[in-house]
mmCIF file of C-alpha atoms and ligand atoms in Angstrom:
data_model
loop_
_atom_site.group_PDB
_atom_site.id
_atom_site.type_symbol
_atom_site.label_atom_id
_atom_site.label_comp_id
_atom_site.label_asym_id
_atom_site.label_seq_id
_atom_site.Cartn_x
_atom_site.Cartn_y
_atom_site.Cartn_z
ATOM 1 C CA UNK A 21 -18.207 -5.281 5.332
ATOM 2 C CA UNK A 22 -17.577 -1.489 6.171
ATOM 3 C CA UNK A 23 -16.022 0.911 4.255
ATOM 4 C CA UNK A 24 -13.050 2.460 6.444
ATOM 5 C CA UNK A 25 -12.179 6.017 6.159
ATOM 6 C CA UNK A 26 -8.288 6.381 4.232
ATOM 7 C CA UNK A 27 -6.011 8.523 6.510
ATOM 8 C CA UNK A 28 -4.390 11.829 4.141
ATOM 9 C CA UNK A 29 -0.841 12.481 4.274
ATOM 10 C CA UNK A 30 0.717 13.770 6.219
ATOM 11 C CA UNK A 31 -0.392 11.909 9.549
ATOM 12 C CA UNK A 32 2.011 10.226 12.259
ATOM 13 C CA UNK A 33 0.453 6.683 11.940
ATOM 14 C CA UNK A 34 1.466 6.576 8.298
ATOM 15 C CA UNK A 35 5.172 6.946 9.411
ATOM 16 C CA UNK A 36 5.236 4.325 12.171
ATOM 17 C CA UNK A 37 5.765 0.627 11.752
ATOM 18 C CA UNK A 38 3.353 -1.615 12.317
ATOM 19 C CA UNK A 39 2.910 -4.412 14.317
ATOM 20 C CA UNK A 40 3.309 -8.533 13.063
ATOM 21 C CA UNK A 41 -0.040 -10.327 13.412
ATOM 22 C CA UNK A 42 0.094 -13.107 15.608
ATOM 23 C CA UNK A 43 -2.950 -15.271 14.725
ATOM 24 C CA UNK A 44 -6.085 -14.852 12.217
ATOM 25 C CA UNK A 45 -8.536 -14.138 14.650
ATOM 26 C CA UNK A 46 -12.490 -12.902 13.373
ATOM 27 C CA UNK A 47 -11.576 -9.285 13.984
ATOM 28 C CA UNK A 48 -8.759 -9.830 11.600
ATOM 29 C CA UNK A 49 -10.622 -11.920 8.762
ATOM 30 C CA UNK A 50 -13.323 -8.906 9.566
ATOM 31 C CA UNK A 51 -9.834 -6.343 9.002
ATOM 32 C CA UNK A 52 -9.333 -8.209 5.426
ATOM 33 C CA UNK A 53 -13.020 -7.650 4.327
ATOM 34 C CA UNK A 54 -13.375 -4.050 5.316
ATOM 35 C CA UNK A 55 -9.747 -3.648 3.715
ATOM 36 C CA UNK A 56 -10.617 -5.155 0.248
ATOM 37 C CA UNK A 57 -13.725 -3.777 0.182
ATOM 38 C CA UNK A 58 -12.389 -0.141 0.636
ATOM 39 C CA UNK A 59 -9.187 -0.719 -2.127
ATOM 40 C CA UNK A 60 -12.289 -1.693 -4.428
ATOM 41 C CA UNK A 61 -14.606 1.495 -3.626
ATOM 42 C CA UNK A 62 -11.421 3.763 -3.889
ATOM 43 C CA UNK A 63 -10.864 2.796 -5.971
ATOM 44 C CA UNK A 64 -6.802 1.707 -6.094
ATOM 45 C CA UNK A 65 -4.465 -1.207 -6.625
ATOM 46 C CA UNK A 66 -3.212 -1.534 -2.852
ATOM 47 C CA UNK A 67 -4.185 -0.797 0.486
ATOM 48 C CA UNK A 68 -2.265 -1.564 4.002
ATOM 49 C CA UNK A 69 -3.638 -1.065 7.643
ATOM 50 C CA UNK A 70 -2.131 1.599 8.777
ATOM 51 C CA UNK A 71 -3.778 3.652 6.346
ATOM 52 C CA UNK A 72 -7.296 3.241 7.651
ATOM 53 C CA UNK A 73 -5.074 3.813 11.054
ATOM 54 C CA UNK A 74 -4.801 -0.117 11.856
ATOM 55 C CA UNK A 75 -1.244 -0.323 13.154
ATOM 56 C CA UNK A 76 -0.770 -4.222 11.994
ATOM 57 C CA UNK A 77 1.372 -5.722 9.541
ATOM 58 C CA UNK A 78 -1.589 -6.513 6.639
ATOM 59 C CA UNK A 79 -1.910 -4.904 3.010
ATOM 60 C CA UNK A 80 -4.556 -5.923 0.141
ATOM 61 C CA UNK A 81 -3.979 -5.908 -3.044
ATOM 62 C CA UNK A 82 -4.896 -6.613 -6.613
ATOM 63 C CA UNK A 83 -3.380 -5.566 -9.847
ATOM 64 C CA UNK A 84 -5.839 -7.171 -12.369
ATOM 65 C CA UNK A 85 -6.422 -4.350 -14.800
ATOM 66 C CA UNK A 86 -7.690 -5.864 -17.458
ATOM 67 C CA UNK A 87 -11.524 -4.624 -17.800
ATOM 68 C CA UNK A 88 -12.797 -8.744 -17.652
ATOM 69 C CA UNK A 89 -10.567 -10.412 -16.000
ATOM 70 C CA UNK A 90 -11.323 -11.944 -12.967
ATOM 71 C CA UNK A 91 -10.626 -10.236 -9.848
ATOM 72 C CA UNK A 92 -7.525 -11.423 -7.852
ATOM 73 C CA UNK A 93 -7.545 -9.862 -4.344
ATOM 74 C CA UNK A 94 -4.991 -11.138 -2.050
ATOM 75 C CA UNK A 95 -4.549 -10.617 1.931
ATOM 76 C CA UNK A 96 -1.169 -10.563 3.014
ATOM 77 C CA UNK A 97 0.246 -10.656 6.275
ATOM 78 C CA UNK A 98 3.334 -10.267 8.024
ATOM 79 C CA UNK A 99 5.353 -9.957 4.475
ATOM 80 C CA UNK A 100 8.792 -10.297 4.423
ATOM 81 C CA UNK A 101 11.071 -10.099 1.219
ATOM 82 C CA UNK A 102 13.232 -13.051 0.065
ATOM 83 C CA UNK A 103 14.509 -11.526 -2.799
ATOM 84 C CA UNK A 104 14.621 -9.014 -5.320
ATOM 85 C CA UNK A 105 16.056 -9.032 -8.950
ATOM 86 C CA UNK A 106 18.929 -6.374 -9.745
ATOM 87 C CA UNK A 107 16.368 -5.756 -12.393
ATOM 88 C CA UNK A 108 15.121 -2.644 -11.684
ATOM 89 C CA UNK A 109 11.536 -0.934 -13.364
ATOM 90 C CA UNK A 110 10.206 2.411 -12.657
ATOM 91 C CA UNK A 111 6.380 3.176 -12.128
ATOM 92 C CA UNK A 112 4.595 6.441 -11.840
ATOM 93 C CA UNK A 113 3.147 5.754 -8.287
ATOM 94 C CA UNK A 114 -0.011 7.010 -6.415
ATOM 95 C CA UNK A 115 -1.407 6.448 -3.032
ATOM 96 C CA UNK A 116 -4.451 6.405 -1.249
ATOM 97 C CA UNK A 117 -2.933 8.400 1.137
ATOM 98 C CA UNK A 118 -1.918 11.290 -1.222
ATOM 99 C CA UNK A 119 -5.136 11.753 -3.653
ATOM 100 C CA UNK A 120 -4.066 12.715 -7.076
ATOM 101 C CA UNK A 121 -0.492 13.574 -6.511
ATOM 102 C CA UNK A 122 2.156 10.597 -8.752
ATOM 103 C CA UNK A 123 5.843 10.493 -8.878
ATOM 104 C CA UNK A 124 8.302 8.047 -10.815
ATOM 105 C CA UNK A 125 9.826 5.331 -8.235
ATOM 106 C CA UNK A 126 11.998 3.243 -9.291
ATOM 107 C CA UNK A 127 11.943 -0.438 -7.679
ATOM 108 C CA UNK A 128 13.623 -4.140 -8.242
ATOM 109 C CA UNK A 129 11.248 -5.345 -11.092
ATOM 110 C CA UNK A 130 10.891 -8.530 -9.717
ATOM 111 C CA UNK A 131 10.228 -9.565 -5.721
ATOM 112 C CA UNK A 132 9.945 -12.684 -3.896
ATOM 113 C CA UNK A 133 8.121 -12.577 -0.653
ATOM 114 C CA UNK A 134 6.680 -14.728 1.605
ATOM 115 C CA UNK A 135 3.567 -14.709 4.045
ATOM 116 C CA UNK A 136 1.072 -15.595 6.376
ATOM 117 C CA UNK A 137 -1.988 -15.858 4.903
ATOM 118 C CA UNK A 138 -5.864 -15.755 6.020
ATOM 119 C CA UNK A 139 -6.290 -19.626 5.746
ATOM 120 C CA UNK A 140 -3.501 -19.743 8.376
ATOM 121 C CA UNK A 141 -0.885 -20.948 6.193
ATOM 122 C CA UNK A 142 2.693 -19.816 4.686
ATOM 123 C CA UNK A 143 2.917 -18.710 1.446
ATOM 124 C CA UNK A 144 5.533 -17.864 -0.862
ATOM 125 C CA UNK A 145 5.352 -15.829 -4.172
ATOM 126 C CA UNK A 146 7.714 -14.028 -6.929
ATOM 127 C CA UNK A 147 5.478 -10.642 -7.982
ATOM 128 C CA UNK A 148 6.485 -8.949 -11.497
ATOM 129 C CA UNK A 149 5.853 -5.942 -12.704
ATOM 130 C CA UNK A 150 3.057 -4.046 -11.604
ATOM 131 C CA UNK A 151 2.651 -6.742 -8.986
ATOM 132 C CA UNK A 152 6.176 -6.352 -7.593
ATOM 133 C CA UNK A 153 6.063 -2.342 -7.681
ATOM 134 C CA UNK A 154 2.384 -2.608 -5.440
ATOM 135 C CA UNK A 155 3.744 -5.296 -3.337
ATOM 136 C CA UNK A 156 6.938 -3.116 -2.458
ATOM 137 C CA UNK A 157 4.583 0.153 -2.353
ATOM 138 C CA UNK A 158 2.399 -1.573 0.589
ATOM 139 C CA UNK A 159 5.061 -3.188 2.458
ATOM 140 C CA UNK A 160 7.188 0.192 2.799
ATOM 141 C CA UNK A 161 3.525 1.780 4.157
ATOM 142 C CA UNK A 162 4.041 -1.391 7.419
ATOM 143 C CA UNK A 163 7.453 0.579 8.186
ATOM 144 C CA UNK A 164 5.992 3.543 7.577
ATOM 145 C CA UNK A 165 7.598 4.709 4.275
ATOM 146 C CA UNK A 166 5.632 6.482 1.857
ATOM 147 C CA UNK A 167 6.169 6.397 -2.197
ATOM 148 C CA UNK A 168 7.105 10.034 -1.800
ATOM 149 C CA UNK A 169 9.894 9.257 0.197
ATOM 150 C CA UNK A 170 11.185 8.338 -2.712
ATOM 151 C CA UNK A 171 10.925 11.642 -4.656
ATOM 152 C CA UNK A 172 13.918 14.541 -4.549
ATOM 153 C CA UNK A 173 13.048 16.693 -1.452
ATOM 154 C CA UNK A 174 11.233 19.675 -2.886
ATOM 155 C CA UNK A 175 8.399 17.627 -4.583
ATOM 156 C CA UNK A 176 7.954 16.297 -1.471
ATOM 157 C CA UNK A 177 7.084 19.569 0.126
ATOM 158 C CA UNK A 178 5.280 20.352 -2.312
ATOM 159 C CA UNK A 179 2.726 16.988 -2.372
ATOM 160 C CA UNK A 180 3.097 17.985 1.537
ATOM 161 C CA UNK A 181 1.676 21.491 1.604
ATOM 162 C CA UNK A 182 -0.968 20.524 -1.152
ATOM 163 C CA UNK A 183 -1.820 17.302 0.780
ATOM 164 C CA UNK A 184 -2.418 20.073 4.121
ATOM 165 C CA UNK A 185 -4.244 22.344 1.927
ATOM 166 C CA UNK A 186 -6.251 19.547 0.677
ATOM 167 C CA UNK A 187 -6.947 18.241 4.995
ATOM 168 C CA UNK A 188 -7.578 22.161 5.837
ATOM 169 C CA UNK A 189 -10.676 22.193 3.147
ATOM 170 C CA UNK A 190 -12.002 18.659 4.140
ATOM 171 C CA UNK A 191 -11.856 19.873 7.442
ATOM 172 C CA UNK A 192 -14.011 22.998 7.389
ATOM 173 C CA UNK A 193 -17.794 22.629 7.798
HETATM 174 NI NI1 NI B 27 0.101 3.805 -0.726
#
């Protein structure tokens, strides 16, 4: 397993979509691992592909957060959304993508969703909660759609410019 470097807001391949996965091939199992692996390290919730700049339709993610409790990580691929409840639940989001900078998003509380999973097969799933808000957080990064997308215009400059501030520093030697 190899840690994979997390691409920083603002960058064009976190506002494309990304591509369906058309079989689980060993590069892809191999895609999972590293992909877990660097949610864990992070360490955060959720992680899709095109963050570490892997233009396919795959997030990771587990919401256990009880210190104890056994680790859940799942692999999802090609996700699509059955349904949603009119419920709706807001969650003061963060990203990978955008170190340190949260916002209030409001989301259905509960989603159903179905997908292709590592083992090959279908599955289908209702998420809650924090599980619903992550699960709707990573799809929206496969069609390029950012949690601060979500936010009123000006904050979103503003986690902009500090996010190019932040990519300026990293960047000098
Ligand atoms: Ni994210």
């Amino acid at each position: 397993m190899t840690l994979r470097p997390i691409l920083i807001h603002p960058d064009p391949r976190l506002k494309k979509t990304a591509s369906p996965i058309t079989e689980v091939t060993a590069a892809i199992a191999r895609l999972a691992d590293d992909m877990l692996e660097t949610m864990y390290d992070a360490p955060g919730i959720g992680l899709a592909a095109p963050q570490i700049g892997v233009m396919s339709r795959m997030f990771v993610m587990d919401c256990v957060k009880e210190e104890g409790d056994a680790p859940r990580p799942m692999v999802i691929m090609n996700p699509e959304v059955l349904w949603v409840s009119e419920d709706l639940s807001t969650y003061e989001e963060g990203c990978l993508s955008i170190p340190e900078q949260y916002g209030d998003v409001e989301r259905p509380a509960s989603v159903e969703m179905k997908w292709f999973g590592l083992d090959g097969q279908s599955h289908q799933q209702r998420f809650d909660r924090l599980w619903a808000t992550c699960a709707q957080h990573e799809l929206d990064h496969l069609n390029g759609k950012l949690f601060i997308d979500y936010l009123k215009p000006m904050r979103r400059q503003m986690i902009t410019r500090k996010m190019q501030k932040l990519k300026r520093e990293q960047a000098r030697p």
